Coordinates of C-alpha atoms in Angstrom, one line a residue:
X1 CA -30.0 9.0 -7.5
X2 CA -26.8 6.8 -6.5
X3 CA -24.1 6.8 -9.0
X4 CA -22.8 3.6 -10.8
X5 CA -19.4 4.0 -11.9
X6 CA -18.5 1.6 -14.9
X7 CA -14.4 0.8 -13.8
X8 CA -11.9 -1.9 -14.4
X9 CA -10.6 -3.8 -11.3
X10 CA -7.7 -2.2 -11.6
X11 CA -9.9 0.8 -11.2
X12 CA -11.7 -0.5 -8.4
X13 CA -8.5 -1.3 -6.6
X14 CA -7.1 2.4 -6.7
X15 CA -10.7 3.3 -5.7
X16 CA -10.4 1.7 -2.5
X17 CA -6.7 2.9 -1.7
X18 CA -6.3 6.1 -3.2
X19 CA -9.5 8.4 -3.6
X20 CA -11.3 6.7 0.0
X21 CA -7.7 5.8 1.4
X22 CA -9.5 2.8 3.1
X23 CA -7.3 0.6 5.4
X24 CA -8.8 -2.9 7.1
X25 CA -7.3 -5.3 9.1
X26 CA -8.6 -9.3 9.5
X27 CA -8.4 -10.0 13.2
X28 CA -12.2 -11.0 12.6
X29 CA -14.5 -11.2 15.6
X30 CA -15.2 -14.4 18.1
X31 CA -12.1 -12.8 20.2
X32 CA -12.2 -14.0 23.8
X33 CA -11.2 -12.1 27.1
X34 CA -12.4 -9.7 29.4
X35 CA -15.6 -7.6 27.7
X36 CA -14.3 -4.2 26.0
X37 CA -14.9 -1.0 27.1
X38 CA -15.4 2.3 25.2
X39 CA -14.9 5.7 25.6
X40 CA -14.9 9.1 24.5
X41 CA -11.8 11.2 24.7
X42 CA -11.7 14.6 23.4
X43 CA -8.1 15.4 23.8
X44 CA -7.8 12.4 21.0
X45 CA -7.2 14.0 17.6
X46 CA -6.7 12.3 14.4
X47 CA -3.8 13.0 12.1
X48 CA -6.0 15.7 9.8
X49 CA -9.6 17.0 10.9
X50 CA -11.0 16.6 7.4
X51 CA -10.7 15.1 3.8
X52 CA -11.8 15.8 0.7
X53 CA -11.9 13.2 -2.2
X54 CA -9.1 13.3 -4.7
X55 CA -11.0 14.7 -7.4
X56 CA -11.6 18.1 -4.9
X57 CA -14.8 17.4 -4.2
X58 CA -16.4 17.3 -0.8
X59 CA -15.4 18.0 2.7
X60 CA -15.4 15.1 5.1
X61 CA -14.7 14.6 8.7
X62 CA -12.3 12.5 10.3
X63 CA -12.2 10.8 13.6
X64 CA -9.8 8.2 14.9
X65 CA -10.1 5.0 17.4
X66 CA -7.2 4.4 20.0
X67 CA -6.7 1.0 22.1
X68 CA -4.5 0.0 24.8
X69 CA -1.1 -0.1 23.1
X70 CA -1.7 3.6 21.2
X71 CA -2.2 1.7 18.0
X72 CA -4.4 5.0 16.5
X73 CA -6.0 4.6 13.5
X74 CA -7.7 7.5 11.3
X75 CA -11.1 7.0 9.3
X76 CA -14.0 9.4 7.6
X77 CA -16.9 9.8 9.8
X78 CA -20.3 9.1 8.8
X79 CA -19.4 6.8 5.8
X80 CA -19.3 2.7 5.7
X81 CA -18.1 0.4 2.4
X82 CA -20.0 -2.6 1.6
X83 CA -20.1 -5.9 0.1
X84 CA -23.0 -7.3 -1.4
X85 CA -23.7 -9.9 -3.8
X86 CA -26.0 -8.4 -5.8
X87 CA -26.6 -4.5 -6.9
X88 CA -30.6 -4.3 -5.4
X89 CA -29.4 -5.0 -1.4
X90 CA -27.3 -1.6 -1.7
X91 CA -31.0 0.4 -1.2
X92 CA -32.0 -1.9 1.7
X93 CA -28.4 -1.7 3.8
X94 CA -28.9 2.3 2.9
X95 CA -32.3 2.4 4.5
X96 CA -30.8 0.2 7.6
X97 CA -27.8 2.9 8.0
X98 CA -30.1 5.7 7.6
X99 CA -27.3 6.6 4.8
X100 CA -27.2 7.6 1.3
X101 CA -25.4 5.5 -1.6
X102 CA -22.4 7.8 -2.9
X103 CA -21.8 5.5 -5.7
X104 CA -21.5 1.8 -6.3
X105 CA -18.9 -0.4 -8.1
X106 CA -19.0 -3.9 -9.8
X107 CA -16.0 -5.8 -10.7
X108 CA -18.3 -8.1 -12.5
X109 CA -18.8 -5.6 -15.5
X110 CA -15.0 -5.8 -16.4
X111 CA -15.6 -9.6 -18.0
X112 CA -12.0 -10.5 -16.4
X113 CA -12.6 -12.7 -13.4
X114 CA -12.8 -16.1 -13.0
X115 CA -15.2 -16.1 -9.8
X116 CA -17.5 -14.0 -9.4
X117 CA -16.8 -10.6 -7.3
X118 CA -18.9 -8.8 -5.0
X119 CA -20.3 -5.5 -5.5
X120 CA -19.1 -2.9 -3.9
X121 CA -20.4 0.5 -2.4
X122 CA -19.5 3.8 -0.4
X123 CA -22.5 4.9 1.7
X124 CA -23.0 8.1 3.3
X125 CA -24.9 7.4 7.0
X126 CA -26.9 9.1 9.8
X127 CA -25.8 6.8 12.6
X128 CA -28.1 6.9 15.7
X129 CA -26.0 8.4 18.6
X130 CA -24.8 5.3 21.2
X131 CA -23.5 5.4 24.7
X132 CA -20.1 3.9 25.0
X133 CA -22.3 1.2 27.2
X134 CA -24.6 0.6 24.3
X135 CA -21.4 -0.3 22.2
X136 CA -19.6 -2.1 25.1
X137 CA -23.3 -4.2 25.3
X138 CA -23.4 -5.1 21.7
X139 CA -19.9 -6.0 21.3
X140 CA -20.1 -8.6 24.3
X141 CA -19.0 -12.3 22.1
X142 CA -17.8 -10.0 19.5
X143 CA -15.2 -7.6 20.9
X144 CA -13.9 -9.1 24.1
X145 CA -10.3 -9.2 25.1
X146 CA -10.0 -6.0 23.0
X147 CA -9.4 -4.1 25.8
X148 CA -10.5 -0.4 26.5
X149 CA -10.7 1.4 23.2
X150 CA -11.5 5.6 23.4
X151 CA -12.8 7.4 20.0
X152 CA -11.9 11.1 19.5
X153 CA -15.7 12.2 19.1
X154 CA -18.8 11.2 19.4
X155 CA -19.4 11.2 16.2
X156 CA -16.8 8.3 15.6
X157 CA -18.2 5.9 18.4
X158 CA -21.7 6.1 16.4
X159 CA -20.1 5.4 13.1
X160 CA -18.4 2.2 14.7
X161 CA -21.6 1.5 16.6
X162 CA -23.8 1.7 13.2
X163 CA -21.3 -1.2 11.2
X164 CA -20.8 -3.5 14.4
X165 CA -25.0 -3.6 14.4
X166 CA -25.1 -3.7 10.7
X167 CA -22.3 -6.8 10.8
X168 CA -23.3 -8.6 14.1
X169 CA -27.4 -8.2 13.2
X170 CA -27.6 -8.5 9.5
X171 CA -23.9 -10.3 8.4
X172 CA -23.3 -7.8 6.1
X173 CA -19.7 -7.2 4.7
X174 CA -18.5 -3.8 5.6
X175 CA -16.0 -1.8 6.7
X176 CA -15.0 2.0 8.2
X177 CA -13.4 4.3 5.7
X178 CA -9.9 4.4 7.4
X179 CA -7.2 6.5 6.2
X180 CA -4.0 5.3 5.4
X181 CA -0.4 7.5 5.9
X182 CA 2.2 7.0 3.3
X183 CA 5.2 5.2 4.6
X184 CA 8.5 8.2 4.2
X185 CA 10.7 9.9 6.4
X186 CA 13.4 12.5 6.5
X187 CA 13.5 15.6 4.6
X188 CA 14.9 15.2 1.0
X189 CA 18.2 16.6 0.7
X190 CA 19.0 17.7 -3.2
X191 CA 21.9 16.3 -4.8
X192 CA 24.1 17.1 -8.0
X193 CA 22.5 16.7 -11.1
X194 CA 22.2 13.5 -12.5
X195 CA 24.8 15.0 -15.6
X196 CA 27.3 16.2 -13.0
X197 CA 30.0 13.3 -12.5
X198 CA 30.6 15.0 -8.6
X199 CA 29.6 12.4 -5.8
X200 CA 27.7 14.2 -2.9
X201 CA 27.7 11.8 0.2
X202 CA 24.8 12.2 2.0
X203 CA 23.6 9.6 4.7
X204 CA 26.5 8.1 3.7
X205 CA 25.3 6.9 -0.2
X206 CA 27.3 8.7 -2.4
X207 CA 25.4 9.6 -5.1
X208 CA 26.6 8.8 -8.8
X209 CA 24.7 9.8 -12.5
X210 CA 25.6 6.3 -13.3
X211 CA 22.7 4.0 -11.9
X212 CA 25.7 1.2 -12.4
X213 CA 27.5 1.9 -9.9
X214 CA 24.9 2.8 -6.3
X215 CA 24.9 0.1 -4.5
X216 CA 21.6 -0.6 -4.4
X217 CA 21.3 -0.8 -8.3
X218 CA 24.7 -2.7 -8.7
X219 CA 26.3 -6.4 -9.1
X220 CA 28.9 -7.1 -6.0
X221 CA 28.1 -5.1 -3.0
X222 CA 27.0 -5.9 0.1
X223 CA 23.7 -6.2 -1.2
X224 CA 24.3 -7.4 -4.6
X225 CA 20.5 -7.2 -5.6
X226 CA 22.1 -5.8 -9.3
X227 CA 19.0 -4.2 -10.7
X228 CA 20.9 -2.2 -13.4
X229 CA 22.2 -5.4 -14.5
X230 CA 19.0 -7.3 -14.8
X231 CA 17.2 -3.8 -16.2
X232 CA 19.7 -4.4 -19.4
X233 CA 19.9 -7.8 -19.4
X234 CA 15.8 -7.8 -19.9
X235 CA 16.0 -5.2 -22.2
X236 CA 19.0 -6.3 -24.7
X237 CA 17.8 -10.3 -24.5
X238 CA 13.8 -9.1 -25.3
X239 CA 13.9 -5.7 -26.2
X240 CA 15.9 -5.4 -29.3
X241 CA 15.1 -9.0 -30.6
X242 CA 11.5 -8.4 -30.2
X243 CA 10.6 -4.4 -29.2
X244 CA 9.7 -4.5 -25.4
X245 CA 7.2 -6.8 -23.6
X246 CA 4.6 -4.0 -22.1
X247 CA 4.2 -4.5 -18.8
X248 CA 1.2 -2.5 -16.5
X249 CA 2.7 -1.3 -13.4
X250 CA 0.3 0.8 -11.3
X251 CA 1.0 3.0 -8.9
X252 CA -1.6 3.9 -6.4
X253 CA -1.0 6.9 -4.5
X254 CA -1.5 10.7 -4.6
X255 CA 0.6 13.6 -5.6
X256 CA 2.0 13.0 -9.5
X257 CA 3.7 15.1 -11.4
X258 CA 4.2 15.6 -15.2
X259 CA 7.9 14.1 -15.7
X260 CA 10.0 13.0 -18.6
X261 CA 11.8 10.8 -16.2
X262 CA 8.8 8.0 -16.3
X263 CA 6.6 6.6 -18.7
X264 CA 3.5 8.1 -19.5
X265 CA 1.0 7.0 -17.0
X266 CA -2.6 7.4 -17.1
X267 CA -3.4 8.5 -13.5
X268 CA -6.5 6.2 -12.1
X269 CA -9.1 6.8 -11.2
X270 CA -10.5 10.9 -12.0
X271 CA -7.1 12.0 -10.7
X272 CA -5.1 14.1 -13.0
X273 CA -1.6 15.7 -12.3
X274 CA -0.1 18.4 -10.6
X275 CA -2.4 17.7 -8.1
X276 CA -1.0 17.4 -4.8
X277 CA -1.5 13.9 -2.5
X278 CA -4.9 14.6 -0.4
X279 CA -3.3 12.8 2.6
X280 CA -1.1 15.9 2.7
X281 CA 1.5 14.2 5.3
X282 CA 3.8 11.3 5.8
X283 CA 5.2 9.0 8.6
X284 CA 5.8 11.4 11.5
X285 CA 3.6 14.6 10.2
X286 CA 5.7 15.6 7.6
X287 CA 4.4 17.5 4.8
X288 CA 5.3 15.2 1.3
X289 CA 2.7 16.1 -1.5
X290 CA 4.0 15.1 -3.9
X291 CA 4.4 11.8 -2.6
X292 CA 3.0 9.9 -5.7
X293 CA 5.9 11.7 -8.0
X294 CA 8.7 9.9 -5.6
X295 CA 7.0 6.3 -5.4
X296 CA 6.6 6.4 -9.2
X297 CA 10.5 7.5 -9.6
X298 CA 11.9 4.7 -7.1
X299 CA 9.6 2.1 -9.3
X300 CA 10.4 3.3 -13.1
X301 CA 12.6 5.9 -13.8
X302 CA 14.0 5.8 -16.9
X303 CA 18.0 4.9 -17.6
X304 CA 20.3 7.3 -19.1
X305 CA 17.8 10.2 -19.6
X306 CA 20.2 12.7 -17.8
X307 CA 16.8 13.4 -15.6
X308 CA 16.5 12.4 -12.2
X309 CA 17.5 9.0 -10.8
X310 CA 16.9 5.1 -12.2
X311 CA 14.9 2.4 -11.0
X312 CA 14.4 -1.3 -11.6
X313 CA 11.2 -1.4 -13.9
X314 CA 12.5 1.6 -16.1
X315 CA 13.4 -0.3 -19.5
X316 CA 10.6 -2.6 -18.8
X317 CA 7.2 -0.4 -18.3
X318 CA 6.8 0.7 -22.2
X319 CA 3.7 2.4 -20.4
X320 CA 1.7 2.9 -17.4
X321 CA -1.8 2.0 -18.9
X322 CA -1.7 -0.1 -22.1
X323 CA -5.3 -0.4 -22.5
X324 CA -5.9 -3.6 -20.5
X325 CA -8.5 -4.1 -18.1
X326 CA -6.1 -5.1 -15.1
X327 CA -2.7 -4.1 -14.2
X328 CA 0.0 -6.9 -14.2
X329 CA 1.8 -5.0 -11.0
X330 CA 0.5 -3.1 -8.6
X331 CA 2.1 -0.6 -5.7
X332 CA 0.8 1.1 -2.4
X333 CA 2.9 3.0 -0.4
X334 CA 1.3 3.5 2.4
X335 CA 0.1 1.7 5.4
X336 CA -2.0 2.2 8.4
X337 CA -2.5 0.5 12.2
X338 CA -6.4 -0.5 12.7
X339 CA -6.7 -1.4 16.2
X340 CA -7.9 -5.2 16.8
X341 CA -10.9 -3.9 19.0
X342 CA -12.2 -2.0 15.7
X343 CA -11.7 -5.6 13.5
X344 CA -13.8 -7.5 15.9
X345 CA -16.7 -4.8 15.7
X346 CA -16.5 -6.2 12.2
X347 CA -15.5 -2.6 11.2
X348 CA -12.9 -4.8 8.6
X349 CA -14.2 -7.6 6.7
X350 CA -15.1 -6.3 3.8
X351 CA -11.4 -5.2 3.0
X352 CA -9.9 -8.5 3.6
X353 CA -12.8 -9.6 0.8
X354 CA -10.8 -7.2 -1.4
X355 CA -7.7 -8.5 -0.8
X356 CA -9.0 -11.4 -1.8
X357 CA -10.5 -10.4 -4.7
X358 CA -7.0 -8.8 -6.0
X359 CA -5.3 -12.1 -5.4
X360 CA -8.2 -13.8 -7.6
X361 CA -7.6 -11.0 -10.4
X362 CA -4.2 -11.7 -11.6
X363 CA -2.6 -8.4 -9.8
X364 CA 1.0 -9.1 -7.8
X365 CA 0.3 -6.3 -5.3
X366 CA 3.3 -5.1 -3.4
X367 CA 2.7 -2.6 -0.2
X368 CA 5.1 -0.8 2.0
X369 CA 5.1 -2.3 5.8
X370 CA 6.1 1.3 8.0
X371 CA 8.2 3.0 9.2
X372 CA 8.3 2.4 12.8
X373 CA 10.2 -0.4 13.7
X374 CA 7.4 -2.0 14.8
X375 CA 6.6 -6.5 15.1
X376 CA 3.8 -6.5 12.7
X377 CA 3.1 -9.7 14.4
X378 CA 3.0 -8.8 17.8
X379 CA 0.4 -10.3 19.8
X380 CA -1.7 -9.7 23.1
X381 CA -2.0 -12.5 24.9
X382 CA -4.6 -13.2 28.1
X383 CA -3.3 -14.1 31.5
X384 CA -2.6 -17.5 31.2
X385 CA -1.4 -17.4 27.0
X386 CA -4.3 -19.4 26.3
X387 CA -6.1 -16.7 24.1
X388 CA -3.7 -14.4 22.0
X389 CA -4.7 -12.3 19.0
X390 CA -2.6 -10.1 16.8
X391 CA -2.7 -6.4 18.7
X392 CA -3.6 -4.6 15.5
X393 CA -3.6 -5.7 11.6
X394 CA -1.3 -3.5 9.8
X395 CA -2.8 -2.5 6.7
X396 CA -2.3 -3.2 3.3
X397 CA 0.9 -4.5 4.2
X398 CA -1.3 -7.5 5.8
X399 CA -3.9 -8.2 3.9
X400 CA -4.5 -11.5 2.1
X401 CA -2.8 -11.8 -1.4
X402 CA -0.3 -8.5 -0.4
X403 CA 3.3 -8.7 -0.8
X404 CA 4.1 -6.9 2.1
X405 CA 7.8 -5.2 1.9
X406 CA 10.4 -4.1 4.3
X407 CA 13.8 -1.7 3.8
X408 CA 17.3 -3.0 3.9
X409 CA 19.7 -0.4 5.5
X410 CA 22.1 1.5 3.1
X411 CA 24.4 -0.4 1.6
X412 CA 24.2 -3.2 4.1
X413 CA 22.1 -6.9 4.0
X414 CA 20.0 -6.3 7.3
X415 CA 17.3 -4.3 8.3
X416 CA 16.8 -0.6 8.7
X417 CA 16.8 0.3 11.9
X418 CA 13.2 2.8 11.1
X419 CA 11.5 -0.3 8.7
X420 CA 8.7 -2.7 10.4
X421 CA 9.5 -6.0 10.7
X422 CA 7.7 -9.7 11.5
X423 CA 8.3 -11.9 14.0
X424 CA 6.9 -14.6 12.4
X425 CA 8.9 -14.1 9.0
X426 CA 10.0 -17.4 8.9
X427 CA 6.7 -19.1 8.9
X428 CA 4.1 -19.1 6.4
X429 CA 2.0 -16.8 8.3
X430 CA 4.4 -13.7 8.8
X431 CA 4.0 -10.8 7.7
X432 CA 6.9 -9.4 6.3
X433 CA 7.0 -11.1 3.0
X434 CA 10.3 -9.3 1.4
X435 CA 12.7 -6.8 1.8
X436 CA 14.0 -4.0 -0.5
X437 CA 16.3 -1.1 -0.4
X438 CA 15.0 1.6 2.2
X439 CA 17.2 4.7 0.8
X440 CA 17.4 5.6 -2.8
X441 CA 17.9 8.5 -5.0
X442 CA 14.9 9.5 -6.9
X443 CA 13.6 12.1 -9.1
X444 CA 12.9 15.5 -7.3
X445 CA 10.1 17.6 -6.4
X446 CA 9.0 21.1 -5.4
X447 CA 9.6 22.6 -2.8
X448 CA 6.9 22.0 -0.3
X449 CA 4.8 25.1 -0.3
X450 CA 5.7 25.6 -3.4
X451 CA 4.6 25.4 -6.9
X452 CA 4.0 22.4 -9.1
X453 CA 6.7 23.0 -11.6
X454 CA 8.5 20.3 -11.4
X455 CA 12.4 20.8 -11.6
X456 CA 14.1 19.3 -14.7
X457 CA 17.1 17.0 -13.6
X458 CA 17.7 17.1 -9.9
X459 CA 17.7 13.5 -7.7
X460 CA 16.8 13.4 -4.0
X461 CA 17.5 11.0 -1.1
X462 CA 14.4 9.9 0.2
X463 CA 14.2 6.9 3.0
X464 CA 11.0 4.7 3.9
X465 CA 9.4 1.7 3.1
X466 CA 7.6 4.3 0.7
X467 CA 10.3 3.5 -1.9
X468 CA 10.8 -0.4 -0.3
X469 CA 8.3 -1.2 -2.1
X470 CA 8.2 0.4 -5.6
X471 CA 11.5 -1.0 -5.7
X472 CA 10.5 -4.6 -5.2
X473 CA 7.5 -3.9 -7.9
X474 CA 9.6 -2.9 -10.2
X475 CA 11.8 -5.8 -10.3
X476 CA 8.5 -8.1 -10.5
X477 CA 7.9 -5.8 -13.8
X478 CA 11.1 -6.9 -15.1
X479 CA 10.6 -10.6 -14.4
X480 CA 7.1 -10.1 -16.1
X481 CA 8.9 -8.2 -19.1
X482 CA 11.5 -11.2 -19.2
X483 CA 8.7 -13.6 -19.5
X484 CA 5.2 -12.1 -20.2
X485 CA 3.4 -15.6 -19.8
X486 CA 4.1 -15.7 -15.9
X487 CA 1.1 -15.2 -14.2
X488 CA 0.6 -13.4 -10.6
X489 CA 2.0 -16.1 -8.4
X490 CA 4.8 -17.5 -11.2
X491 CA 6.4 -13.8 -10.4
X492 CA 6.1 -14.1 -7.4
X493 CA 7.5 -17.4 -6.9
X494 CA 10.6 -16.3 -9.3
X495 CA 11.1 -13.6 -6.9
X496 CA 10.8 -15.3 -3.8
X497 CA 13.0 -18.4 -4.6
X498 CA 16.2 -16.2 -6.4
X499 CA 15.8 -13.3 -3.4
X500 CA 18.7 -13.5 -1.1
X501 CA 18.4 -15.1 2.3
X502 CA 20.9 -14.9 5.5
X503 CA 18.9 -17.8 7.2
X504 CA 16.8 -18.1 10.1
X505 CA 18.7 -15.9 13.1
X506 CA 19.1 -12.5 10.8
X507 CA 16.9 -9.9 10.8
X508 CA 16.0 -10.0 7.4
X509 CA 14.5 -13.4 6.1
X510 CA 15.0 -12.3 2.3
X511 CA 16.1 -9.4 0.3
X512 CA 15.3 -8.8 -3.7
X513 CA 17.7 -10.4 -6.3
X514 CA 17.0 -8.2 -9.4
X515 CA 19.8 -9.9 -11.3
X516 CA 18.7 -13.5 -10.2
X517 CA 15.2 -13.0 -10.6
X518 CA 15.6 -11.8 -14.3
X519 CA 18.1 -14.7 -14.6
X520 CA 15.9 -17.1 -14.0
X521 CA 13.2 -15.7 -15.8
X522 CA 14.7 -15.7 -19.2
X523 CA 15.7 -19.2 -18.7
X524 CA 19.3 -19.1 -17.4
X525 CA 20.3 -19.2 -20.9
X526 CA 21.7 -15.2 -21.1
X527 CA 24.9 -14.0 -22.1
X528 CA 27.1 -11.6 -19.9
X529 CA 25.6 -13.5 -16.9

């Protein structure tokens, strides 16, 4: 019996990106070139051999695809998502794929949207083994110019195989199950505690109890993006005329723990914390599980608690679940690399449908865009530049309706040296929508290894687009708690029009303006401005 799971979108979003940590990328099929080859090459290995789902349950196997320019990319064996239109053509895919319905979602159920949603599905398949000629064949006006793409097992090329015929013979909407890698670096080095008044220079950001005066948070530096400012501006113009505007801000990640420092939260969806992230590892193989903990901390932490470190949205999220349907603000911190070749097997549509489907929702979803200084626009082009197609869709950071975020350096107005960036940022097709603060001071965490007690006051310096993002989220909470009737693309077009620019030769196209985004928000009309 297949099991129907009655959820919110906002449910259905953390569904997709944090209990099946699915990643997609749009290049589409209809590429042109030279026909694709495939192979099978054992000495591949993805980044973990197995997965269970968040909730504990299950063991899963992972295999990965490679193309031409090492873009890797991780995904669960043996499972597909789907998109249909209606709940009874879930049994007949199933019986196509061989494959087992794990459950089924519909968006529909919620009452919230405007147009109607598909409905979506996580199936469990026997795929038929294939040759890597069989797939080379069927992926002939599909794949080509892709390249030569190798697969770590067999078992991989027949779960690619099993969608590209489900997608090429039947037009379904599906995609792989492919994991994503949260976007942080560096070890965390621990600081004073947020009571001390000692500064402990590490990185070179001194750190300070007073969120007033790190330059990330402040009015007047080199960055001047004055969060702090804008987090009491918001709070003294609407908070103590009216008590605070509530404002949703979701966090969708792994690895939470139980802290004073941010606002209750109800952890979505059959998650629960003190339960580590089920990723297990960040940007370069190192171990962060408690991943989720840090995100939320950058995003929200609360002012003047004496507990950990501030952030932007702290004074503005009254809560993280208020008992709406759908989330105001969203975050992901994480990203993955699916490898063009895999997109035009039409391993990937189904995903940009989400996207999509968020945009059409209400939800202003903000995602991290890496970690290694990579052109998330970079193209492959044919021999003569007639034919040229993104190499590999970087994912969620890409997908329609994502605000896509990359990190300032420390203290400075251009990029980190570590943080993605797009080529094509000054044109309505980049990638690279924004760019926040790559370093900050957050709340603290176990050791790794260690228990799940979480220590009381301690901050941390953490780097990555991990915290990029949050960061940017929670100053579109603060607009949205400055004005509640904004909607998703009035925040967004607040935040995009105050941001700071450096024009079109520097590396960063625009950087957040807490201060001016609030501002503007509140209607100009504030005092102490």
């Amino acid at each position: 019996m297949r099991k129907s799971l009655s959820l919110s979108f906002t449910q259905v979003i953390a569904l997709f990106f944090s209990l099946l940590l699915a990643a997609c990328g749009n290049g589409g099929s209809g590429a042109n070139g030279a026909p694709s080859t495939f192979e099978v090459d054992a000495t591949l290995q993805p980044a973990i051999d197995e997965i269970q789902f968040i909730d504990g349950a299950g063991s899963r196997p992972v295999g990965c695809i490679v193309d031409e320019d090492g873009n890797h990319a991780d995904f669960v064996e043996d499972e597909v998502i789907v998109a249909v239109e209606v709940s009874e053509d879930i049994p007949e895919i199933a019986a196509r794929l061989h494959g087992t319905v794990l459950f089924e979602v519909d968006p529909n159920a919620t009452g919230l949207l405007a147009e109607r949603s598909p409905i979506f599905a996580l199936l469990r398949v026997d795929a038929p083994e294939t040759s890597p000629e069989e797939l080379a064949a069927l992926a002939v006006g599909h794949g080509d110019g892709a390249g030569h793409l190798r697969l770590c097992s067999q078992r991989s090329l027949n779960t690619l195989a099993a969608i590209a015929r489900e997608s090429f013979d039947e037009g379904t909407t599906l995609a792989a199950n492919f994991l994503l890698t949260p976007d942080e670096i560096g070890d965390r080095v621990a600081s004073e505690s947020p009571s001390s008044t000692s500064a402990a220079p590490r990185f070179g950001a001194g750190y300070s109890p007073n969120a007033f005066d790190l330059p990330y948070m402040n009015r007047g530096s080199e960055q001047d993006i004055g969060a702090a400012e804008a987090a009491r501006m918001v709070h003294q113009v609407v908070g103590e005329a009216t008590g605070r505007n509530r404002v949703d801000l979701m966090i969708i990640d792994g690895g939470f723990l139980p802290l004073d420092d941010y606002p209750d939260a109800e952890i979505i969806p059959a998650g629960s914390f003190s339960r580590a992230n089920p990723v297990g590892s960040c940007s370069g193989g190192r171990d962060c599980p408690w991943h989720g903990t840090t995100v939320a901390s950058a995003a929200l932490g609360r002012f003047n608690d004496g507990i950990g470190a501030a952030g932007p949205a702290g004074p503005a999220v009254l809560d993280g679940d208020s008992g709406d349907e759908t989330s105001d603000i969203a975050n992901i911190s994480a990203s993955g690399d699916l490898p063009a070749g895999a997109c035009f097997l039409g391993a990937c549509d189904l995903l940009n449908e989400l996207g999509r489907q968020i945009d059409r929702a209400g939800v202003l979803l903000f995602a991290s865009a890496g970690n290694d200084a990579a052109d998330v626009d970079a193209e492959r082009c044919g021999a003569a530049r007639v034919i040229c197609f993104e190499r590999a869709y970087r994912v969620p950071c890409e997908m329609p309706g994502v605000v896509c975020v990359g990190g300032l350096a420390n203290d400075r107005d251009i990029r980190a040296g570590s943080s993605a960036w797009g080529s094509k940022q000054h044109s309505d097709d980049g990638s690279v929508d924004i760019y926040a603060p790559y370093g900050m001071w957050v709340h603290d965490t176990p050791v790794r290894g260690g228990g799940v007690t979480p220590p009381s006051t301690q901050a941390d310096w953490v780097q990555g687009t991990s915290y990029s993002s949050p960061f940017a989220a929670g100053v579109a909470a603060l607009i949205k708690a400055a004005n509640p009737r904004l909607g998703r693309d009035e925040i967004w077009e607040v935040m995009r029009d105050t941001a700071h620019t450096k024009g079109p030769f520097g590396s960063v196209n625009r950087w957040v303006n807490a201060f001016g985004a609030a501002k503007r928000a509140l209607g100009g009309g504030v005092p102490f401005a």
